[in-house]
PDB file of C-alpha atoms in Angstrom:
ATOM      1  CA  MET K   1      35.384  22.878 -13.436  1.00  0.00           C
ATOM      2  CA  ARG K   2      37.492  20.047 -14.877  1.00  0.00           C
ATOM      3  CA  GLY K   3      37.576  18.262 -11.800  1.00  0.00           C
ATOM      4  CA  GLN K   4      33.776  18.302 -11.502  1.00  0.00           C
ATOM      5  CA  ILE K   5      33.451  16.923 -14.950  1.00  0.00           C
ATOM      6  CA  GLN K   6      35.969  14.194 -14.325  1.00  0.00           C
ATOM      7  CA  GLU K   7      34.003  13.270 -11.216  1.00  0.00           C
ATOM      8  CA  ASN K   8      30.709  13.363 -13.164  1.00  0.00           C
ATOM      9  CA  GLN K   9      32.408  11.054 -15.924  1.00  0.00           C
ATOM     10  CA  TYR K  10      33.214   8.516 -13.045  1.00  0.00           C
ATOM     11  CA  GLN K  11      30.151   8.559 -11.362  1.00  0.00           C
ATOM     12  CA  LEU K  12      28.358   8.148 -14.862  1.00  0.00           C
ATOM     13  CA  ASN K  13      30.530   4.903 -15.600  1.00  0.00           C
ATOM     14  CA  GLN K  14      29.985   3.479 -12.107  1.00  0.00           C
ATOM     15  CA  VAL K  15      26.311   3.845 -13.031  1.00  0.00           C
ATOM     16  CA  MET K  16      26.789   2.190 -16.363  1.00  0.00           C
ATOM     17  CA  GLU K  17      28.836  -0.661 -15.079  1.00  0.00           C
ATOM     18  CA  ARG K  18      26.336  -1.507 -12.266  1.00  0.00           C
ATOM     19  CA  GLN K  19      23.541  -1.400 -14.907  1.00  0.00           C
ATOM     20  CA  LYS K  20      25.822  -3.886 -16.724  1.00  0.00           C
ATOM     21  CA  GLN K  21      26.004  -6.122 -13.478  1.00  0.00           C
ATOM     22  CA  ILE K  22      22.388  -6.041 -12.899  1.00  0.00           C
ATOM     23  CA  MET K  23      21.424  -7.138 -16.487  1.00  0.00           C
ATOM     24  CA  LEU K  24      23.545  -9.869 -16.068  1.00  0.00           C
ATOM     25  CA  GLN K  25      22.091 -10.815 -12.739  1.00  0.00           C
ATOM     26  CA  LEU K  26      18.578 -10.433 -14.034  1.00  0.00           C
ATOM     27  CA  GLY K  27      19.671 -12.769 -16.965  1.00  0.00           C
ATOM     28  CA  SER K  28      20.786 -15.572 -14.481  1.00  0.00           C
ATOM     29  CA  LEU K  29      17.740 -15.281 -12.410  1.00  0.00           C
ATOM     30  CA  ASN K  30      15.472 -15.476 -15.160  1.00  0.00           C
ATOM     31  CA  ASN K  31      17.305 -18.340 -17.163  1.00  0.00           C
ATOM     32  CA  GLY K  32      18.096 -20.472 -14.161  1.00  0.00           C
ATOM     33  CA  GLY K  33      16.279 -19.366 -10.835  1.00  0.00           C
ATOM     34  CA  ALA K  34      14.435 -22.329  -8.984  1.00  0.00           C
ATOM     35  CA  ALA K  35      11.545 -19.877  -8.425  1.00  0.00           C
ATOM     36  CA  GLN K  36      11.297 -18.821 -12.249  1.00  0.00           C
ATOM     37  CA  PRO K  37       8.358 -19.682 -14.489  1.00  0.00           C
ATOM     38  CA  ALA K  38       8.863 -21.957 -17.230  1.00  0.00           C
ATOM     39  CA  ALA K  39      12.000 -21.231 -19.348  1.00  0.00           C
ATOM     40  CA  GLY K  40      11.716 -18.296 -22.027  1.00  0.00           C
ATOM     41  CA  ASP K  41       8.828 -16.884 -19.610  1.00  0.00           C
ATOM     42  CA  GLN K  42      10.207 -15.273 -16.732  1.00  0.00           C
ATOM     43  CA  SER K  43       7.544 -13.129 -15.956  1.00  0.00           C
ATOM     44  CA  GLY K  44       4.935 -11.793 -13.619  1.00  0.00           C
ATOM     45  CA  ALA K  45       2.239  -9.846 -13.784  1.00  0.00           C
ATOM     46  CA  ALA K  46      -1.701  -8.707 -13.203  1.00  0.00           C
ATOM     47  CA  THR K  47      -3.528  -5.751 -12.468  1.00  0.00           C
ATOM     48  CA  ALA K  48      -1.771  -3.156 -10.376  1.00  0.00           C
ATOM     49  CA  ALA K  49      -2.928  -2.851  -6.868  1.00  0.00           C
ATOM     50  CA  THR K  50      -3.966   0.678  -5.966  1.00  0.00           C
ATOM     51  CA  SER K  51      -1.751   0.915  -2.988  1.00  0.00           C
ATOM     52  CA  ALA K  52       2.025  -0.128  -2.393  1.00  0.00           C
ATOM     53  CA  PRO K  53       2.106  -3.255  -0.674  1.00  0.00           C
ATOM     54  CA  ASP K  54       2.514  -3.577   2.809  1.00  0.00           C
ATOM     55  CA  ALA K  55       6.356  -3.403   3.785  1.00  0.00           C
ATOM     56  CA  GLY K  56       6.246  -5.776   6.632  1.00  0.00           C
ATOM     57  CA  THR K  57       8.600  -5.698   9.510  1.00  0.00           C
ATOM     58  CA  ALA K  58      12.325  -6.612   8.612  1.00  0.00           C
ATOM     59  CA  THR K  59      13.554  -9.795  10.387  1.00  0.00           C
ATOM     60  CA  SER K  60      16.429  -9.609  12.414  1.00  0.00           C
ATOM     61  CA  GLY K  61      18.568 -10.946   9.315  1.00  0.00           C
ATOM     62  CA  ALA K  62      17.585  -7.784   7.538  1.00  0.00           C
ATOM     63  CA  PRO K  63      20.352  -5.860   6.558  1.00  0.00           C
ATOM     64  CA  VAL K  64      21.268  -2.643   8.228  1.00  0.00           C
ATOM     65  CA  GLN K  65      21.139   0.437   5.917  1.00  0.00           C
ATOM     66  CA  SER K  66      24.330   2.307   5.527  1.00  0.00           C
ATOM     67  CA  GLY K  67      22.978   5.852   4.272  1.00  0.00           C
ATOM     68  CA  ASP K  68      24.788   5.557   1.130  1.00  0.00           C
ATOM     69  CA  ALA K  69      22.421   4.790  -1.579  1.00  0.00           C
ATOM     70  CA  ASN K  70      24.854   2.703  -4.009  1.00  0.00           C
ATOM     71  CA  THR K  71      25.811   0.513  -0.827  1.00  0.00           C
ATOM     72  CA  ASP K  72      22.336  -0.040   0.135  1.00  0.00           C
ATOM     73  CA  TYR K  73      21.424  -1.078  -3.402  1.00  0.00           C
ATOM     74  CA  ASN K  74      24.415  -3.388  -3.882  1.00  0.00           C
ATOM     75  CA  ALA K  75      23.487  -5.294  -0.345  1.00  0.00           C
ATOM     76  CA  ALA K  76      19.833  -5.623  -1.456  1.00  0.00           C
ATOM     77  CA  ILE K  77      21.207  -7.300  -4.814  1.00  0.00           C
ATOM     78  CA  ALA K  78      23.393  -9.504  -2.744  1.00  0.00           C
ATOM     79  CA  LEU K  79      20.284 -10.647  -0.906  1.00  0.00           C
ATOM     80  CA  VAL K  80      18.554 -11.433  -3.965  1.00  0.00           C
ATOM     81  CA  GLN K  81      21.209 -13.781  -4.875  1.00  0.00           C
ATOM     82  CA  ASP K  82      20.901 -15.576  -1.531  1.00  0.00           C
ATOM     83  CA  LYS K  83      17.843 -17.888  -2.428  1.00  0.00           C
ATOM     84  CA  SER K  84      17.411 -18.126   1.381  1.00  0.00           C
ATOM     85  CA  ARG K  85      17.236 -14.443   1.879  1.00  0.00           C
ATOM     86  CA  GLN K  86      14.375 -13.354  -0.680  1.00  0.00           C
ATOM     87  CA  ASP K  87      12.055 -11.957   2.225  1.00  0.00           C
ATOM     88  CA  ASP K  88      15.145  -9.700   3.548  1.00  0.00           C
ATOM     89  CA  ALA K  89      15.637  -8.645  -0.084  1.00  0.00           C
ATOM     90  CA  ILE K  90      12.183  -7.549  -0.207  1.00  0.00           C
ATOM     91  CA  VAL K  91      12.382  -5.507   3.063  1.00  0.00           C
ATOM     92  CA  ALA K  92      15.913  -4.226   1.852  1.00  0.00           C
ATOM     93  CA  PHE K  93      14.130  -2.924  -1.381  1.00  0.00           C
ATOM     94  CA  GLN K  94      11.142  -1.572   0.142  1.00  0.00           C
ATOM     95  CA  ASN K  95      13.546   0.571   2.677  1.00  0.00           C
ATOM     96  CA  PHE K  96      15.399   1.712  -0.446  1.00  0.00           C
ATOM     97  CA  ILE K  97      12.867   2.899  -2.331  1.00  0.00           C
ATOM     98  CA  LYS K  98      11.494   5.127   0.786  1.00  0.00           C
ATOM     99  CA  LYS K  99      14.978   6.233   1.583  1.00  0.00           C
ATOM    100  CA  TYR K 100      16.252   7.281  -1.540  1.00  0.00           C
ATOM    101  CA  PRO K 101      13.538   8.567  -3.523  1.00  0.00           C
ATOM    102  CA  ASP K 102      15.604  10.398  -6.303  1.00  0.00           C
ATOM    103  CA  SER K 103      18.104   7.437  -6.671  1.00  0.00           C
ATOM    104  CA  THR K 104      18.939   6.528 -10.305  1.00  0.00           C
ATOM    105  CA  TYR K 105      18.144   2.739  -9.046  1.00  0.00           C
ATOM    106  CA  GLN K 106      14.568   3.811  -8.318  1.00  0.00           C
ATOM    107  CA  PRO K 107      13.411   1.926 -11.550  1.00  0.00           C
ATOM    108  CA  ASN K 108      15.541  -1.174 -10.705  1.00  0.00           C
ATOM    109  CA  ALA K 109      14.916  -1.591  -7.188  1.00  0.00           C
ATOM    110  CA  ASN K 110      10.701  -1.505  -8.053  1.00  0.00           C
ATOM    111  CA  TYR K 111      11.510  -3.908 -10.829  1.00  0.00           C
ATOM    112  CA  TRP K 112      13.276  -6.177  -8.344  1.00  0.00           C
ATOM    113  CA  LEU K 113      10.297  -5.980  -5.928  1.00  0.00           C
ATOM    114  CA  GLY K 114       8.108  -7.061  -8.700  1.00  0.00           C
ATOM    115  CA  GLN K 115      10.229  -9.990  -9.690  1.00  0.00           C
ATOM    116  CA  LEU K 116      10.959 -10.997  -5.959  1.00  0.00           C
ATOM    117  CA  ASN K 117       6.979 -10.949  -5.180  1.00  0.00           C
ATOM    118  CA  TYR K 118       5.986 -12.621  -8.188  1.00  0.00           C
ATOM    119  CA  ASN K 119       8.396 -15.413  -7.472  1.00  0.00           C
ATOM    120  CA  LYS K 120       6.773 -15.662  -4.210  1.00  0.00           C
ATOM    121  CA  GLY K 121       3.310 -15.759  -5.584  1.00  0.00           C
ATOM    122  CA  LYS K 122       2.397 -12.616  -4.693  1.00  0.00           C
ATOM    123  CA  LYS K 123       1.096 -11.571  -8.031  1.00  0.00           C
ATOM    124  CA  ASP K 124      -0.908  -8.204  -6.897  1.00  0.00           C
ATOM    125  CA  ASP K 125       2.202  -6.930  -5.176  1.00  0.00           C
ATOM    126  CA  ALA K 126       4.303  -7.809  -7.998  1.00  0.00           C
ATOM    127  CA  ALA K 127       1.965  -6.233 -10.597  1.00  0.00           C
ATOM    128  CA  TYR K 128       1.952  -3.125  -8.383  1.00  0.00           C
ATOM    129  CA  TYR K 129       5.874  -2.685  -8.327  1.00  0.00           C
ATOM    130  CA  PHE K 130       5.918  -3.247 -12.071  1.00  0.00           C
ATOM    131  CA  ALA K 131       3.130  -0.926 -12.946  1.00  0.00           C
ATOM    132  CA  SER K 132       4.979   1.396 -10.758  1.00  0.00           C
ATOM    133  CA  VAL K 133       8.222   1.051 -13.004  1.00  0.00           C
ATOM    134  CA  VAL K 134       5.954   1.787 -16.172  1.00  0.00           C
ATOM    135  CA  LYS K 135       4.347   4.804 -14.744  1.00  0.00           C
ATOM    136  CA  ASN K 136       7.000   6.497 -12.936  1.00  0.00           C
ATOM    137  CA  TYR K 137      10.180   5.506 -15.224  1.00  0.00           C
ATOM    138  CA  PRO K 138       8.440   5.275 -18.614  1.00  0.00           C
ATOM    139  CA  LYS K 139      12.020   5.862 -20.325  1.00  0.00           C
ATOM    140  CA  SER K 140      13.691   3.443 -18.121  1.00  0.00           C
ATOM    141  CA  PRO K 141      15.328   0.253 -19.722  1.00  0.00           C
ATOM    142  CA  LYS K 142      13.307  -1.599 -17.129  1.00  0.00           C
ATOM    143  CA  ALA K 143       9.617  -0.122 -18.489  1.00  0.00           C
ATOM    144  CA  ALA K 144       9.207  -2.632 -21.461  1.00  0.00           C
ATOM    145  CA  ASP K 145       9.933  -5.590 -19.273  1.00  0.00           C
ATOM    146  CA  ALA K 146       7.957  -4.661 -16.241  1.00  0.00           C
ATOM    147  CA  MET K 147       4.885  -3.771 -18.829  1.00  0.00           C
ATOM    148  CA  TYR K 148       5.475  -7.226 -20.144  1.00  0.00           C
ATOM    149  CA  LYS K 149       5.306  -8.597 -16.766  1.00  0.00           C
ATOM    150  CA  VAL K 150       1.796  -6.878 -16.104  1.00  0.00           C
ATOM    151  CA  GLY K 151       0.420  -8.491 -18.837  1.00  0.00           C
ATOM    152  CA  VAL K 152       1.941 -11.976 -17.734  1.00  0.00           C
ATOM    153  CA  ILE K 153       0.176 -11.866 -14.450  1.00  0.00           C
ATOM    154  CA  MET K 154      -3.062 -10.740 -15.954  1.00  0.00           C
ATOM    155  CA  GLN K 155      -2.925 -13.613 -18.406  1.00  0.00           C
ATOM    156  CA  ASP K 156      -1.797 -15.951 -15.268  1.00  0.00           C
ATOM    157  CA  LYS K 157      -5.249 -14.723 -13.498  1.00  0.00           C
ATOM    158  CA  GLY K 158      -7.283 -15.750 -16.398  1.00  0.00           C
ATOM    159  CA  ASP K 159      -7.975 -12.045 -17.736  1.00  0.00           C
ATOM    160  CA  THR K 160      -6.776 -12.586 -21.240  1.00  0.00           C
ATOM    161  CA  ALA K 161      -8.795  -9.605 -22.649  1.00  0.00           C
ATOM    162  CA  LYS K 162      -6.499  -7.325 -20.480  1.00  0.00           C
ATOM    163  CA  ALA K 163      -3.391  -9.377 -21.005  1.00  0.00           C
ATOM    164  CA  LYS K 164      -3.797  -9.011 -24.594  1.00  0.00           C
ATOM    165  CA  ALA K 165      -4.179  -5.336 -24.630  1.00  0.00           C
ATOM    166  CA  VAL K 166      -1.084  -5.117 -22.325  1.00  0.00           C
ATOM    167  CA  TYR K 167       1.109  -7.024 -24.628  1.00  0.00           C
ATOM    168  CA  GLN K 168      -0.070  -4.795 -27.683  1.00  0.00           C
ATOM    169  CA  GLN K 169       0.750  -1.892 -25.575  1.00  0.00           C
ATOM    170  CA  VAL K 170       4.199  -2.994 -24.875  1.00  0.00           C
ATOM    171  CA  ILE K 171       4.753  -3.850 -28.684  1.00  0.00           C
ATOM    172  CA  ASN K 172       3.530  -0.298 -29.663  1.00  0.00           C
ATOM    173  CA  LYS K 173       5.294   1.440 -27.042  1.00  0.00           C
ATOM    174  CA  TYR K 174       8.412  -0.055 -26.709  1.00  0.00           C
ATOM    175  CA  PRO K 175       9.023  -1.812 -30.214  1.00  0.00           C
ATOM    176  CA  GLY K 176      12.102  -3.842 -30.602  1.00  0.00           C
ATOM    177  CA  THR K 177      12.813  -4.408 -26.821  1.00  0.00           C
ATOM    178  CA  ASP K 178      13.079  -7.947 -25.357  1.00  0.00           C
ATOM    179  CA  GLY K 179       9.724  -6.931 -23.452  1.00  0.00           C
ATOM    180  CA  ALA K 180       8.103  -6.216 -27.040  1.00  0.00           C
ATOM    181  CA  LYS K 181       9.469  -9.788 -28.438  1.00  0.00           C
ATOM    182  CA  GLN K 182       8.359 -11.646 -25.558  1.00  0.00           C
ATOM    183  CA  ALA K 183       4.725  -9.760 -25.784  1.00  0.00           C
ATOM    184  CA  GLN K 184       4.495 -10.719 -29.396  1.00  0.00           C
ATOM    185  CA  LYS K 185       5.266 -14.321 -28.723  1.00  0.00           C
ATOM    186  CA  ARG K 186       2.587 -14.688 -25.874  1.00  0.00           C
ATOM    187  CA  LEU K 187      -0.131 -12.898 -28.418  1.00  0.00           C
ATOM    188  CA  ASN K 188       0.721 -15.187 -31.068  1.00  0.00           C
ATOM    189  CA  ALA K 189       0.351 -18.100 -28.679  1.00  0.00           C
ATOM    190  CA  MET K 190      -2.976 -16.901 -27.346  1.00  0.00           C
TER     191      MET K 190
END
């Protein structure tokens, strides 16, 4: 029994450490990525598509999955960091969400798919993935930012009424979060 508890604590510590790394990576992408929107507004969002975007076909450079969720997730993150392999990162994350439906990394993988698609200008696909984080993982640390980005996509598309409604939802549902603070800034500027 004690061994199982120690194993669970070790795994929990690994997950927490990985989450810290992801947050740092997101921060660096959001603050300095060439494909990012204007400073302070690293978002993407629009009405959510009704079906999942097409996964497309993997290019020959796409990573081979290992069969281990942590390894495959880390491989996809590594592709995100290589600006020349963003398409491969999309494929890797799409494969990840299909292969590991019960992984604790599901909210992050969907969030990354939203961000990567937004960076490529695929706003409907981005909105689908951001909305899936909010719908399927509403208690995830990514949910507030994902909902905020749906509002940004709506605003980008010129639907200010829906954007305002989404921003207000972020503020009400996730008060005090970075997503809520960004939503309030957007509302104040409208």
